[in-house]
Structure formats: structure tokens, C-alpha cells
């Protein structure tokens, strides 16, 4: 067949292939035809997904305009409303629709600043949704990601999704996307991938098996997966904590560079995207847009600004809305602890024998500070460091090490004043047997974690399981279980002692607002990351941050070790930066914990001055600590010498109100328009009810054996059903931990209101169960159960029929939908219009339209106005006019004529987009003075790929589809409704 035979191919149409019927979800042009992705709708292939090629398969397209009209005799025109609703849901909304479609109907209660980020990511100013979400710690980046993905799914751009996260946040991320957005991700580790391989032929790629997956970066970075990942296409890829994947040559970076070209939408997330190395930050920009970094290594700052979304706790658009949802953090509590005689003896030995003794090598000069750090952590940590050093067998050090080891052995939990201060503090805040009070204690050393666990439980007489330790040496599952346990109220865990493995991406604020730094990191970034575990959106109690600082008796010793001289000020500067800037990283400008630690060590060693190394927030605001602002650089001029430019690009959000450097991606400060409730139904439950009535012939409440699903609807916004086999098959693509724990293959419970959904989500995290999966899952607009029920219902209606209903119209009125798609099968425009017989009838001379056409911006409002609501009265049998076929034929022809104008408008927009991109591409090419490095070659390949993508996004085909015929109802009256809900 020629390509012209497939002019009607578009998402939402039905095809016949291999003797079965399929619903098309995606159409992409190939060199010799089209590639079609479809879901089976006939009995034998129902719920099966398949890919067909028109060059290989015999495919028949059911022309959606070639239909007959069948009167709807169902109660309240249920059949018509269900048909219309399901058809509209199956048709993606336009790629660049400005209004959000489903984001605010989820279990998220989003704030305006979060919605503005979503709209920015989906903006038509972007060739495709590729963005760095760099919001500061605690602002809800996961919620923003969930809303972006939900909108992409509704736009037909989210069928295949890959999420890559650090292993310790996988379950948290998976839970958030499923419980709040009904976006199911199957969690895969190396064993899970192997299991998938065993199910497939050797030649089959395991990453094509599940459409939506979440995998840890540690698993996926293995070189053995590289070739397979290069061959898989994704609609959207999310990489969380992207700063861990920016060092060129690392496996993490190779993974990110492998994935970026395989997806249209790329969402990168990090509160600390700049690690201090210019090349690392450029890696992030190249992943998003290869043109953003020119061949000479300079950054196109205008392009970079558009790629980055960054706000913080005190950004105006954030501070004005978080309110009681995020309690403000109080000033840090620095507890100064007078060292005990035993602790003083150790401190004096370290100062005299190590810190104040000239070193002969660089390594010997650093080792004393390893001892200082270990001493300030715990006797167990110092013992570990001494033992490790002794193994090096340096004769000149052995006597000093032996002496230090002996002194340190005399420091125990009984005479350590620092440990005693911790116990006193824990008792003061109410940590005791029978108390609900929770606290998280951070330390850098595993030896300290274990020492604290053993002694805290003993001194506070806490029951078994009340004190637990988490560190990077634990398995993925053990880490995830600990995090989940700490969030729930029904567990005995009260004191979580953790290393910095929990300082990134882990939410610990659900039941906790007390945090203790038992030892203090020599890094502002690390302090900020730790504090962000409890100081984040959703924290309803004032976060209390406490640090324990040991004060040796001898002033000279205290000055040598420097905890009070330096680290107290570091804690205070982090707090001030949090209040004024919302981010501590700009104070040092290193954007890397290791680099910051090196600088602080220099201060401790008296090689640098503290104020020289750590700026005050006021200096950052006034620019006194910065190099000349980017505002002096012409917008079109790429910049080099980028260390300070990158720094200012990221700090811009903090200084925008003070006339600072530049603004990152401009986001609206006024309230963001919420997504309208685009549906013929007041609630998702009403849609599910109608679909089940239609699918099971009004017998959904009967048992499976009797042909139903044992459907029950309770008064408390809860429904239940027993999943039949075809629905259970769909559960293979849900989070399997949820499926097994809640036994949903046996009985499924759904919450039908946001209020009830939030109650069940809260209950799961506060004592309802052993795991955080809610007993009743929220029935949102993307829920797979609604999709399944609608599919079952529509099977009962022949594909070549449309319904006729009665409404408040003057004469027979045909409702049509016109869609415009590009060669990738993506919907660029979706238009609704009605057609009625024109004044000259259907037999008109050439050049005249036989019908009058009216466009409707809001089809749901129009359907409400004509009375097609749940309250519509169906009188029973009525006849379809004899000239209905003529009306349909004339209406389709007129609609195509009108859609040509829509196509021209979209074509102009596409050409403008291509021209803008081409100008940037030419600038990049001109800047390339014949360089042929590997990076330049890779970038050229990516630029060519983007060029082909742009060409494919131009409008190509239009499709007109009759939806329903509305006949005059003498008993109906047209109404003007005050809102959409009333119309429904």
C-alpha cells in the first residue's frame, strides 16, 4: 500500500491487522511508511501492545468519518456521554497546549510556584521538554516531576518513561509517582533485569519489556547495559540528583550521555547542580541542549537560562504560598560542651604531637586533620583512624600513635561529656521509652553511628528497634526499609542515626522535626543537605537543628582544633544563607562538598581566613563577593572564564529582587491558572460507574463467576472491586511491592475523593500498615482502572457507529473533532466544531458549503449547555433523520476546509521555531573552527538529531472524526451554566 492509503492514521483511530482490531496510540513516519504503536481491543489481543509497520503488515484503517448513526436508548444518555468522554480521553491534547490538563486533579495539592515550573517545562518556547529542575532543597521537585510526567502522558508523550535515581530514594520516588499521580513505575535492580531476560528470547532487549520503569543509577551505569540502552527509545527520561553524573569519563556520566539522545523529554533534577567544575556543569547543559555549549567551551547564557528552573524557600513566589505547609526553621542551637579530662587529654595530644608538629610530606600534613575530624566524631572513629594508620608501619609515628591510642581508650560513653550532652538533649526533647518523639542524628563516620546506636539505647533504656543505623554499606532494600520505617507512626523506631547517605533526596520530615549534627561536616553544602531532610515543604512543625561542639579546656588546644573558632561560624553562616538566599552554596562558590572541605581545612590550619573563604549572605546579595555581574555582558555574547558566570547563573534567583546578575528561566509570579476539570463527569467515580455499567451490562456488582466484578460503592468515598483476568494482566505494570502487599489482584480498593485519598495515604505512613502503600489508592484521571473499564465498555459498541442523543438544539447538529498531527503522530491541534444543515440544503452548487459550522473552544461547556449531563432525560425510542449521512459527509468536508487554516497557522509556528533553532545551529557551526574532537563529533551528531526532530514536528496530516449527532429535544431547554461542574 502507498502512504496515501494511511491518511487517516492518527492516535485514537482503530485499525485491523493480523485479523484483530487495535487502537492506535502513536504513529511515526519511517523511510518506507509508518510505524504504528497500538493496543489490542478485540478479544484475543485485548490489552496487548504491539508495534506494526505499514511496509510489512497488511493494515486496514477504519475511516472514522465512515460511520452510521445509532440512537442511544440508555438511561440519561449514558452511552453517549461515556462514548464521548472515552474518545476524548483517548485523544491526546495538543503538544503545546498552554493550559494544564490533569496536574491539579492529582493527590498533590500543588502550589502556584510548582505549577509555574510545570508550565515552563511544557512551554512551546522549548523545542521539546528538556529542563533542569534546580529548586533548592525541600521545594517539592518530585511533585513537579510527577505533574510534568502526568501532563506529558495526557499529551501522548509519556507512554514509555524511565526514571533513574540514587538507590536510597528509589522506593520513595516510586511511591510518590504511583500514590499521588497514578503513574506506575516497575522497580528494577540487576536481579530484576535478569528475570526479565529469562522471560525473553536472547535477541530481545530487556528494557523494552516494561513501558515505565525506575532503576537506580548504580545498577544502570554498568557497562553491560550500554549497548541495550542505546537501542531503546523513551518518551521521557528523568535523572534525579544529576550532579552525581556530571564528571566526564565516569560511569554515571556515560549513562547520562547514553540516555539523553534516546528520549524526547529529559528532566534533570538537583538542588546542587554545580559541583564547582565548569566542565561538569557544561555536561548538564549539553545533555539538555547540545547548542548551549559552543565549540570553544563557552556557554550560550541565553540558552542556559531557558534550561534552568531554580527557586528557593525565600523566593517571592515560594515564600508567599508555602505558609503553614512549611514551618520556618528556627535559629540553630549550638550546644557548647566542655571537654572532660579524658577528652582534654586526647585533644592536647592531637594538638601537640600532630597539628602543631611540622610535616615533611603533603600527606603527613593532612593526616593530623584526619585525626581531628575523627576525634570530633567519637572515640570509636578515632580508634579506627589510629588503627588504620598503624598498619602503614611508619616507625617515626608509632610511639605517638600508641600514646594517642592509649589516651583515646580512656574516653568512654561514661566519661565523654559530648555524649552526655547528647543524652541530655534527647531527654530534654522527650526521647524516652513510650514517647512518640523522633530525632535524626547525623555523623560522617560509620564507627560513630554504631557506637551511638549501642550507647543511646542503653542510656535511655529504649526498647529493641527504637534506635537504628543507616549508612552506605547497607543493601538497597535495607536502606529503603529503614527510611520507610522512620516515616510511619506504627513502628518502634524513634532515633535514626545515619551517615550522609541520607543527606540527599531522602524525606525524613513526616514524623520528625529534630535533627542533630553529632559531628559537623566541613562543608556548607553537606550541612544544608542534612538540614533539608526535615526542613522542607510539608514540615508543619518548626525544624530544630542542633549541633554539639566540643570545647577543650586549653585555649591554645581549642584554637588548634578549631571547632568553636571555625565550625560554629560555619553552622551560623548556613542558617543565614538559608534565610536570605535559600541556598548556602554561593557563600563559598565551590558547589562541591570535597572542595569546600579542603577550603575549611585550610582555615582550620590557619592558612586562610574564614571570611575570605566563606562570604556572608549580605556580601552575596550586594555582589561584594562576586566578580562583575553578567548584566554587563550583551545577551547574545557567549561567555568564557565561566566559573563565576555559572555561579551567578545559579544564584540569580536569590538576587533577582536586589538588582542582581541575571534571572534564570522566567516564571510567572502571579497565581498560575489551575487546570480546568475537563470532563463530562463531576468526578472520576461517576465515569468509572458508567463504564462498569456499560461493560458488564448493569451487573458489575455480581461476582466474577456470575459475570461481574463484585463492585461495591461505599458512602465514605471508597469503592471496591474484584479484578478480572484482563485487569490483573494490567497489574503486571504496577509497582509490584504495592500489588503484593495490598493483594490488589484479589480485591482492589479505591479512594474516590482527594480528601479520602489523602487520609489513606497519611494512615499508611502513620500506623495503618507495615508499609507506606495506602490501602485505598486514589482514583485520579490517569488511573489504569478507569482506562480498563472504558476499554471494556467501548468493546460493546461497533467501531463504525456513533451515537445519537437528544439535546437543546434547534436542528440536527453533528459534533466533530478535528486533529492535526505531525509525522511523529503527535497531536498539534485539537478542534471541536458543530455542523448543521445550511440554508440551501445539502444539494448546493460547487464552492458553497452545505452546512453551517461553529467552533467551540470548550466542548464540555457546550455539551452541558445543550443538556447532555447526568440529569438528561432519555424518553426512549427516537428516529435518526434519513439525511444524517448527507449531514455527516458535508460536515466532514467543511471541517477539513476549516482545518486547513489551523494547519497553516501551525505550519507558520513550526517554521518560526525551526528558523530560531537554525540560527543558533549556524552560530555554533561558525564558532567551530574545524575542530574534530570526539566531543565535537558527538555534538554534531546530536545537533543533526535535533534538526531531524524539528522537521518531524511540522504539521503533516489532519483527521476529522464525527463524534455524535444531537437531535432536537422538544422537552430540553438550553441553559447558561455558571461553571463547568454545574453543566455536568
PDB file of C-alpha atoms in Angstrom, residues 197-431:
ATOM      1  CA  UNK A 197      15.890 -11.505  30.328  1.00  0.00           C
ATOM      2  CA  UNK A 198      14.911 -15.041  31.274  1.00  0.00           C
ATOM      3  CA  UNK A 199      11.373 -14.395  30.027  1.00  0.00           C
ATOM      4  CA  UNK A 200      12.521 -13.087  26.657  1.00  0.00           C
ATOM      5  CA  UNK A 201      14.326 -14.516  23.636  1.00  0.00           C
ATOM      6  CA  UNK A 202      18.062 -13.886  23.700  1.00  0.00           C
ATOM      7  CA  UNK A 203      17.756 -11.277  20.951  1.00  0.00           C
ATOM      8  CA  UNK A 204      15.090  -9.261  22.792  1.00  0.00           C
ATOM      9  CA  UNK A 205      16.074  -6.095  24.646  1.00  0.00           C
ATOM     10  CA  UNK A 206      15.048  -6.354  28.338  1.00  0.00           C
ATOM     11  CA  UNK A 207      14.427  -2.591  28.540  1.00  0.00           C
ATOM     12  CA  UNK A 208      11.531  -2.877  26.100  1.00  0.00           C
ATOM     13  CA  UNK A 209       9.583  -5.257  28.365  1.00  0.00           C
ATOM     14  CA  UNK A 210       8.101  -2.734  30.810  1.00  0.00           C
ATOM     15  CA  UNK A 211       6.896   0.602  29.437  1.00  0.00           C
ATOM     16  CA  UNK A 212       7.596   2.573  32.622  1.00  0.00           C
ATOM     17  CA  UNK A 213      10.444   1.687  34.942  1.00  0.00           C
ATOM     18  CA  UNK A 214      12.562   3.092  37.742  1.00  0.00           C
ATOM     19  CA  UNK A 215      16.160   1.924  38.124  1.00  0.00           C
ATOM     20  CA  UNK A 216      18.989   3.042  40.376  1.00  0.00           C
ATOM     21  CA  UNK A 217      21.941   4.777  38.803  1.00  0.00           C
ATOM     22  CA  UNK A 218      24.253   2.248  40.455  1.00  0.00           C
ATOM     23  CA  UNK A 219      22.503  -0.590  38.614  1.00  0.00           C
ATOM     24  CA  UNK A 220      22.062   1.050  35.244  1.00  0.00           C
ATOM     25  CA  UNK A 221      25.561   2.506  34.919  1.00  0.00           C
ATOM     26  CA  UNK A 222      27.084  -0.956  34.435  1.00  0.00           C
ATOM     27  CA  UNK A 223      28.789  -1.106  31.009  1.00  0.00           C
ATOM     28  CA  UNK A 224      26.984  -4.373  30.195  1.00  0.00           C
ATOM     29  CA  UNK A 225      23.718  -2.442  29.723  1.00  0.00           C
ATOM     30  CA  UNK A 226      25.165   0.286  27.486  1.00  0.00           C
ATOM     31  CA  UNK A 227      24.517  -1.325  24.099  1.00  0.00           C
ATOM     32  CA  UNK A 228      20.944  -2.223  25.022  1.00  0.00           C
ATOM     33  CA  UNK A 229      20.159   1.260  26.344  1.00  0.00           C
ATOM     34  CA  UNK A 230      21.444   2.856  23.142  1.00  0.00           C
ATOM     35  CA  UNK A 231      18.834   0.935  21.142  1.00  0.00           C
ATOM     36  CA  UNK A 232      15.804   1.806  23.277  1.00  0.00           C
ATOM     37  CA  UNK A 233      13.667   4.894  22.767  1.00  0.00           C
ATOM     38  CA  UNK A 234      11.882   6.601  25.642  1.00  0.00           C
ATOM     39  CA  UNK A 235       9.221   9.289  25.610  1.00  0.00           C
ATOM     40  CA  UNK A 236      10.572  10.751  28.842  1.00  0.00           C
ATOM     41  CA  UNK A 237      13.663  10.179  30.963  1.00  0.00           C
ATOM     42  CA  UNK A 238      14.101  11.549  34.484  1.00  0.00           C
ATOM     43  CA  UNK A 239      17.523  11.600  36.149  1.00  0.00           C
ATOM     44  CA  UNK A 240      17.394  12.620  39.804  1.00  0.00           C
ATOM     45  CA  UNK A 241      20.437  14.068  41.603  1.00  0.00           C
ATOM     46  CA  UNK A 242      22.066  14.729  38.241  1.00  0.00           C
ATOM     47  CA  UNK A 243      25.115  16.304  39.910  1.00  0.00           C
ATOM     48  CA  UNK A 244      26.244  12.716  40.569  1.00  0.00           C
ATOM     49  CA  UNK A 245      26.546  12.139  36.811  1.00  0.00           C
ATOM     50  CA  UNK A 246      28.481  15.144  35.558  1.00  0.00           C
ATOM     51  CA  UNK A 247      32.124  14.106  35.861  1.00  0.00           C
ATOM     52  CA  UNK A 248      33.292  13.310  32.335  1.00  0.00           C
ATOM     53  CA  UNK A 249      34.551   9.766  31.955  1.00  0.00           C
ATOM     54  CA  UNK A 250      32.692   8.399  34.964  1.00  0.00           C
ATOM     55  CA  UNK A 251      30.209   5.558  34.536  1.00  0.00           C
ATOM     56  CA  UNK A 252      27.416   7.801  35.815  1.00  0.00           C
ATOM     57  CA  UNK A 253      28.225  10.382  33.163  1.00  0.00           C
ATOM     58  CA  UNK A 254      28.443   7.753  30.433  1.00  0.00           C
ATOM     59  CA  UNK A 255      24.976   6.578  31.467  1.00  0.00           C
ATOM     60  CA  UNK A 256      23.515  10.089  31.287  1.00  0.00           C
ATOM     61  CA  UNK A 257      25.117  10.697  27.889  1.00  0.00           C
ATOM     62  CA  UNK A 258      23.744   7.381  26.643  1.00  0.00           C
ATOM     63  CA  UNK A 259      20.198   8.132  27.773  1.00  0.00           C
ATOM     64  CA  UNK A 260      19.904  11.790  26.725  1.00  0.00           C
ATOM     65  CA  UNK A 261      19.764  11.166  22.939  1.00  0.00           C
ATOM     66  CA  UNK A 262      17.239   8.333  23.337  1.00  0.00           C
ATOM     67  CA  UNK A 263      14.425  10.496  24.672  1.00  0.00           C
ATOM     68  CA  UNK A 264      12.358  13.438  23.579  1.00  0.00           C
ATOM     69  CA  UNK A 265      11.655  14.746  27.091  1.00  0.00           C
ATOM     70  CA  UNK A 266      14.518  14.930  29.577  1.00  0.00           C
ATOM     71  CA  UNK A 267      14.042  16.094  33.156  1.00  0.00           C
ATOM     72  CA  UNK A 268      17.181  16.521  35.230  1.00  0.00           C
ATOM     73  CA  UNK A 269      16.863  17.342  38.919  1.00  0.00           C
ATOM     74  CA  UNK A 270      19.316  18.551  41.537  1.00  0.00           C
ATOM     75  CA  UNK A 271      19.313  21.112  44.315  1.00  0.00           C
ATOM     76  CA  UNK A 272      23.095  21.380  43.859  1.00  0.00           C
ATOM     77  CA  UNK A 273      23.664  21.093  40.102  1.00  0.00           C
ATOM     78  CA  UNK A 274      27.057  22.834  40.092  1.00  0.00           C
ATOM     79  CA  UNK A 275      29.868  20.858  41.724  1.00  0.00           C
ATOM     80  CA  UNK A 276      32.405  23.616  41.223  1.00  0.00           C
ATOM     81  CA  UNK A 277      33.860  22.253  37.992  1.00  0.00           C
ATOM     82  CA  UNK A 278      32.981  24.172  34.852  1.00  0.00           C
ATOM     83  CA  UNK A 279      33.158  21.098  32.638  1.00  0.00           C
ATOM     84  CA  UNK A 280      30.730  19.246  34.884  1.00  0.00           C
ATOM     85  CA  UNK A 281      28.093  21.954  34.624  1.00  0.00           C
ATOM     86  CA  UNK A 282      28.555  22.081  30.866  1.00  0.00           C
ATOM     87  CA  UNK A 283      27.823  18.352  30.789  1.00  0.00           C
ATOM     88  CA  UNK A 284      24.363  19.066  32.218  1.00  0.00           C
ATOM     89  CA  UNK A 285      23.723  21.753  29.613  1.00  0.00           C
ATOM     90  CA  UNK A 286      24.886  19.529  26.751  1.00  0.00           C
ATOM     91  CA  UNK A 287      22.564  16.753  27.893  1.00  0.00           C
ATOM     92  CA  UNK A 288      19.633  19.150  27.625  1.00  0.00           C
ATOM     93  CA  UNK A 289      20.666  21.160  24.577  1.00  0.00           C
ATOM     94  CA  UNK A 290      23.878  20.439  22.615  1.00  0.00           C
ATOM     95  CA  UNK A 291      23.852  24.001  21.226  1.00  0.00           C
ATOM     96  CA  UNK A 292      24.051  25.569  24.687  1.00  0.00           C
ATOM     97  CA  UNK A 293      27.827  24.986  24.860  1.00  0.00           C
ATOM     98  CA  UNK A 294      29.807  26.372  21.932  1.00  0.00           C
ATOM     99  CA  UNK A 295      32.803  24.566  20.364  1.00  0.00           C
ATOM    100  CA  UNK A 296      35.292  26.727  22.304  1.00  0.00           C
ATOM    101  CA  UNK A 297      33.704  25.623  25.576  1.00  0.00           C
ATOM    102  CA  UNK A 298      31.889  28.886  26.290  1.00  0.00           C
ATOM    103  CA  UNK A 299      28.256  28.801  27.348  1.00  0.00           C
ATOM    104  CA  UNK A 300      25.417  30.449  25.470  1.00  0.00           C
ATOM    105  CA  UNK A 301      23.991  32.102  28.582  1.00  0.00           C
ATOM    106  CA  UNK A 302      20.653  32.971  26.990  1.00  0.00           C
ATOM    107  CA  UNK A 303      20.128  29.309  26.141  1.00  0.00           C
ATOM    108  CA  UNK A 304      21.325  28.204  29.577  1.00  0.00           C
ATOM    109  CA  UNK A 305      18.886  30.493  31.369  1.00  0.00           C
ATOM    110  CA  UNK A 306      15.993  28.911  29.498  1.00  0.00           C
ATOM    111  CA  UNK A 307      17.083  25.422  30.506  1.00  0.00           C
ATOM    112  CA  UNK A 308      17.209  26.074  34.256  1.00  0.00           C
ATOM    113  CA  UNK A 309      14.355  26.464  36.733  1.00  0.00           C
ATOM    114  CA  UNK A 310      15.603  27.435  40.181  1.00  0.00           C
ATOM    115  CA  UNK A 311      13.811  28.862  43.225  1.00  0.00           C
ATOM    116  CA  UNK A 312      14.385  28.653  46.979  1.00  0.00           C
ATOM    117  CA  UNK A 313      12.452  28.860  50.250  1.00  0.00           C
ATOM    118  CA  UNK A 314      12.547  32.653  50.305  1.00  0.00           C
ATOM    119  CA  UNK A 315      11.943  33.353  46.613  1.00  0.00           C
ATOM    120  CA  UNK A 316       8.887  35.628  46.499  1.00  0.00           C
ATOM    121  CA  UNK A 317       6.731  33.159  44.581  1.00  0.00           C
ATOM    122  CA  UNK A 318       7.614  30.442  47.118  1.00  0.00           C
ATOM    123  CA  UNK A 319       7.519  32.389  50.379  1.00  0.00           C
ATOM    124  CA  UNK A 320       4.124  33.869  49.525  1.00  0.00           C
ATOM    125  CA  UNK A 321       2.385  30.492  49.272  1.00  0.00           C
ATOM    126  CA  UNK A 322       4.093  27.864  51.431  1.00  0.00           C
ATOM    127  CA  UNK A 323       2.632  29.285  54.660  1.00  0.00           C
ATOM    128  CA  UNK A 324       1.840  26.687  57.295  1.00  0.00           C
ATOM    129  CA  UNK A 325       2.746  23.906  54.864  1.00  0.00           C
ATOM    130  CA  UNK A 326       6.394  24.681  55.599  1.00  0.00           C
ATOM    131  CA  UNK A 327       7.195  25.932  59.079  1.00  0.00           C
ATOM    132  CA  UNK A 328      10.140  28.321  59.202  1.00  0.00           C
ATOM    133  CA  UNK A 329      13.312  26.975  60.691  1.00  0.00           C
ATOM    134  CA  UNK A 330      14.429  28.499  63.965  1.00  0.00           C
ATOM    135  CA  UNK A 331      17.970  29.624  64.695  1.00  0.00           C
ATOM    136  CA  UNK A 332      20.435  26.757  65.077  1.00  0.00           C
ATOM    137  CA  UNK A 333      21.047  25.507  68.580  1.00  0.00           C
ATOM    138  CA  UNK A 334      24.782  25.177  69.116  1.00  0.00           C
ATOM    139  CA  UNK A 335      25.455  23.282  72.331  1.00  0.00           C
ATOM    140  CA  UNK A 336      28.947  24.050  73.616  1.00  0.00           C
ATOM    141  CA  UNK A 337      30.297  21.109  75.569  1.00  0.00           C
ATOM    142  CA  UNK A 338      33.194  21.460  77.990  1.00  0.00           C
ATOM    143  CA  UNK A 339      35.529  18.572  77.301  1.00  0.00           C
ATOM    144  CA  UNK A 340      36.020  16.026  80.075  1.00  0.00           C
ATOM    145  CA  UNK A 341      39.529  15.427  81.458  1.00  0.00           C
ATOM    146  CA  UNK A 342      39.813  12.343  79.251  1.00  0.00           C
ATOM    147  CA  UNK A 343      38.673  14.250  76.166  1.00  0.00           C
ATOM    148  CA  UNK A 344      41.023  17.125  77.025  1.00  0.00           C
ATOM    149  CA  UNK A 345      43.956  14.728  77.202  1.00  0.00           C
ATOM    150  CA  UNK A 346      43.230  13.378  73.729  1.00  0.00           C
ATOM    151  CA  UNK A 347      42.747  16.874  72.301  1.00  0.00           C
ATOM    152  CA  UNK A 348      46.050  18.034  73.795  1.00  0.00           C
ATOM    153  CA  UNK A 349      47.904  15.033  72.362  1.00  0.00           C
ATOM    154  CA  UNK A 350      46.492  15.647  68.876  1.00  0.00           C
ATOM    155  CA  UNK A 351      47.383  19.340  69.054  1.00  0.00           C
ATOM    156  CA  UNK A 352      50.905  18.895  70.404  1.00  0.00           C
ATOM    157  CA  UNK A 353      52.013  15.725  68.612  1.00  0.00           C
ATOM    158  CA  UNK A 354      50.253  16.186  65.281  1.00  0.00           C
ATOM    159  CA  UNK A 355      48.608  19.514  64.448  1.00  0.00           C
ATOM    160  CA  UNK A 356      51.420  21.751  65.717  1.00  0.00           C
ATOM    161  CA  UNK A 357      54.249  19.495  64.522  1.00  0.00           C
ATOM    162  CA  UNK A 358      55.821  20.341  61.139  1.00  0.00           C
ATOM    163  CA  UNK A 359      55.116  17.712  58.479  1.00  0.00           C
ATOM    164  CA  UNK A 360      57.560  16.595  55.823  1.00  0.00           C
ATOM    165  CA  UNK A 361      55.071  15.494  53.132  1.00  0.00           C
ATOM    166  CA  UNK A 362      51.677  16.697  51.923  1.00  0.00           C
ATOM    167  CA  UNK A 363      50.053  13.502  53.126  1.00  0.00           C
ATOM    168  CA  UNK A 364      51.645  13.858  56.549  1.00  0.00           C
ATOM    169  CA  UNK A 365      50.343  17.424  56.683  1.00  0.00           C
ATOM    170  CA  UNK A 366      46.774  16.248  56.044  1.00  0.00           C
ATOM    171  CA  UNK A 367      46.743  13.273  58.413  1.00  0.00           C
ATOM    172  CA  UNK A 368      46.563  15.357  61.628  1.00  0.00           C
ATOM    173  CA  UNK A 369      43.269  16.742  60.375  1.00  0.00           C
ATOM    174  CA  UNK A 370      42.010  13.229  59.791  1.00  0.00           C
ATOM    175  CA  UNK A 371      42.694  12.685  63.485  1.00  0.00           C
ATOM    176  CA  UNK A 372      40.976  15.960  64.396  1.00  0.00           C
ATOM    177  CA  UNK A 373      37.897  15.006  62.418  1.00  0.00           C
ATOM    178  CA  UNK A 374      37.797  11.542  63.950  1.00  0.00           C
ATOM    179  CA  UNK A 375      38.259  12.930  67.468  1.00  0.00           C
ATOM    180  CA  UNK A 376      35.394  15.388  66.980  1.00  0.00           C
ATOM    181  CA  UNK A 377      33.244  12.471  65.853  1.00  0.00           C
ATOM    182  CA  UNK A 378      33.719   9.794  68.541  1.00  0.00           C
ATOM    183  CA  UNK A 379      36.296   7.660  70.370  1.00  0.00           C
ATOM    184  CA  UNK A 380      35.284   4.783  68.099  1.00  0.00           C
ATOM    185  CA  UNK A 381      36.048   6.808  64.972  1.00  0.00           C
ATOM    186  CA  UNK A 382      39.415   7.919  66.346  1.00  0.00           C
ATOM    187  CA  UNK A 383      40.285   4.326  67.284  1.00  0.00           C
ATOM    188  CA  UNK A 384      39.526   3.287  63.704  1.00  0.00           C
ATOM    189  CA  UNK A 385      41.722   6.031  62.218  1.00  0.00           C
ATOM    190  CA  UNK A 386      44.638   5.263  64.526  1.00  0.00           C
ATOM    191  CA  UNK A 387      44.485   1.537  63.758  1.00  0.00           C
ATOM    192  CA  UNK A 388      44.408   2.189  60.013  1.00  0.00           C
ATOM    193  CA  UNK A 389      47.454   4.468  60.268  1.00  0.00           C
ATOM    194  CA  UNK A 390      49.395   1.944  62.332  1.00  0.00           C
ATOM    195  CA  UNK A 391      49.062  -0.572  59.516  1.00  0.00           C
ATOM    196  CA  UNK A 392      51.222   1.694  57.339  1.00  0.00           C
ATOM    197  CA  UNK A 393      54.117   0.898  59.716  1.00  0.00           C
ATOM    198  CA  UNK A 394      55.768   4.311  59.821  1.00  0.00           C
ATOM    199  CA  UNK A 395      58.409   3.924  62.568  1.00  0.00           C
ATOM    200  CA  UNK A 396      58.586   7.634  63.439  1.00  0.00           C
ATOM    201  CA  UNK A 397      54.854   7.731  64.159  1.00  0.00           C
ATOM    202  CA  UNK A 398      54.374   4.542  66.150  1.00  0.00           C
ATOM    203  CA  UNK A 399      55.146   5.985  69.583  1.00  0.00           C
ATOM    204  CA  UNK A 400      52.820   8.940  69.039  1.00  0.00           C
ATOM    205  CA  UNK A 401      50.091   6.666  67.703  1.00  0.00           C
ATOM    206  CA  UNK A 402      50.458   4.290  70.648  1.00  0.00           C
ATOM    207  CA  UNK A 403      50.237   7.193  73.099  1.00  0.00           C
ATOM    208  CA  UNK A 404      47.184   8.618  71.372  1.00  0.00           C
ATOM    209  CA  UNK A 405      45.536   5.218  71.230  1.00  0.00           C
ATOM    210  CA  UNK A 406      46.048   4.710  74.951  1.00  0.00           C
ATOM    211  CA  UNK A 407      44.609   8.123  75.813  1.00  0.00           C
ATOM    212  CA  UNK A 408      41.658   7.578  73.491  1.00  0.00           C
ATOM    213  CA  UNK A 409      40.885   4.200  75.065  1.00  0.00           C
ATOM    214  CA  UNK A 410      40.166   6.013  78.315  1.00  0.00           C
ATOM    215  CA  UNK A 411      37.352   8.006  76.695  1.00  0.00           C
ATOM    216  CA  UNK A 412      34.151   6.027  77.112  1.00  0.00           C
ATOM    217  CA  UNK A 413      30.466   6.729  76.909  1.00  0.00           C
ATOM    218  CA  UNK A 414      30.557   7.139  80.688  1.00  0.00           C
ATOM    219  CA  UNK A 415      33.074   9.988  80.739  1.00  0.00           C
ATOM    220  CA  UNK A 416      32.511  11.586  77.323  1.00  0.00           C
ATOM    221  CA  UNK A 417      30.918  14.951  78.018  1.00  0.00           C
ATOM    222  CA  UNK A 418      29.897  15.260  74.371  1.00  0.00           C
ATOM    223  CA  UNK A 419      27.948  12.019  74.538  1.00  0.00           C
ATOM    224  CA  UNK A 420      26.456  13.078  77.877  1.00  0.00           C
ATOM    225  CA  UNK A 421      25.313  16.337  76.274  1.00  0.00           C
ATOM    226  CA  UNK A 422      23.612  14.344  73.518  1.00  0.00           C
ATOM    227  CA  UNK A 423      21.776  12.184  76.066  1.00  0.00           C
ATOM    228  CA  UNK A 424      20.697  15.290  77.998  1.00  0.00           C
ATOM    229  CA  UNK A 425      19.421  16.879  74.798  1.00  0.00           C
ATOM    230  CA  UNK A 426      17.481  13.781  73.762  1.00  0.00           C
ATOM    231  CA  UNK A 427      15.859  13.630  77.179  1.00  0.00           C
ATOM    232  CA  UNK A 428      15.034  17.355  77.028  1.00  0.00           C
ATOM    233  CA  UNK A 429      13.110  16.985  73.760  1.00  0.00           C
ATOM    234  CA  UNK A 430      11.259  13.936  75.064  1.00  0.00           C
ATOM    235  CA  UNK A 431      13.017  10.932  73.537  1.00  0.00           C
TER     236      UNK A 431
END
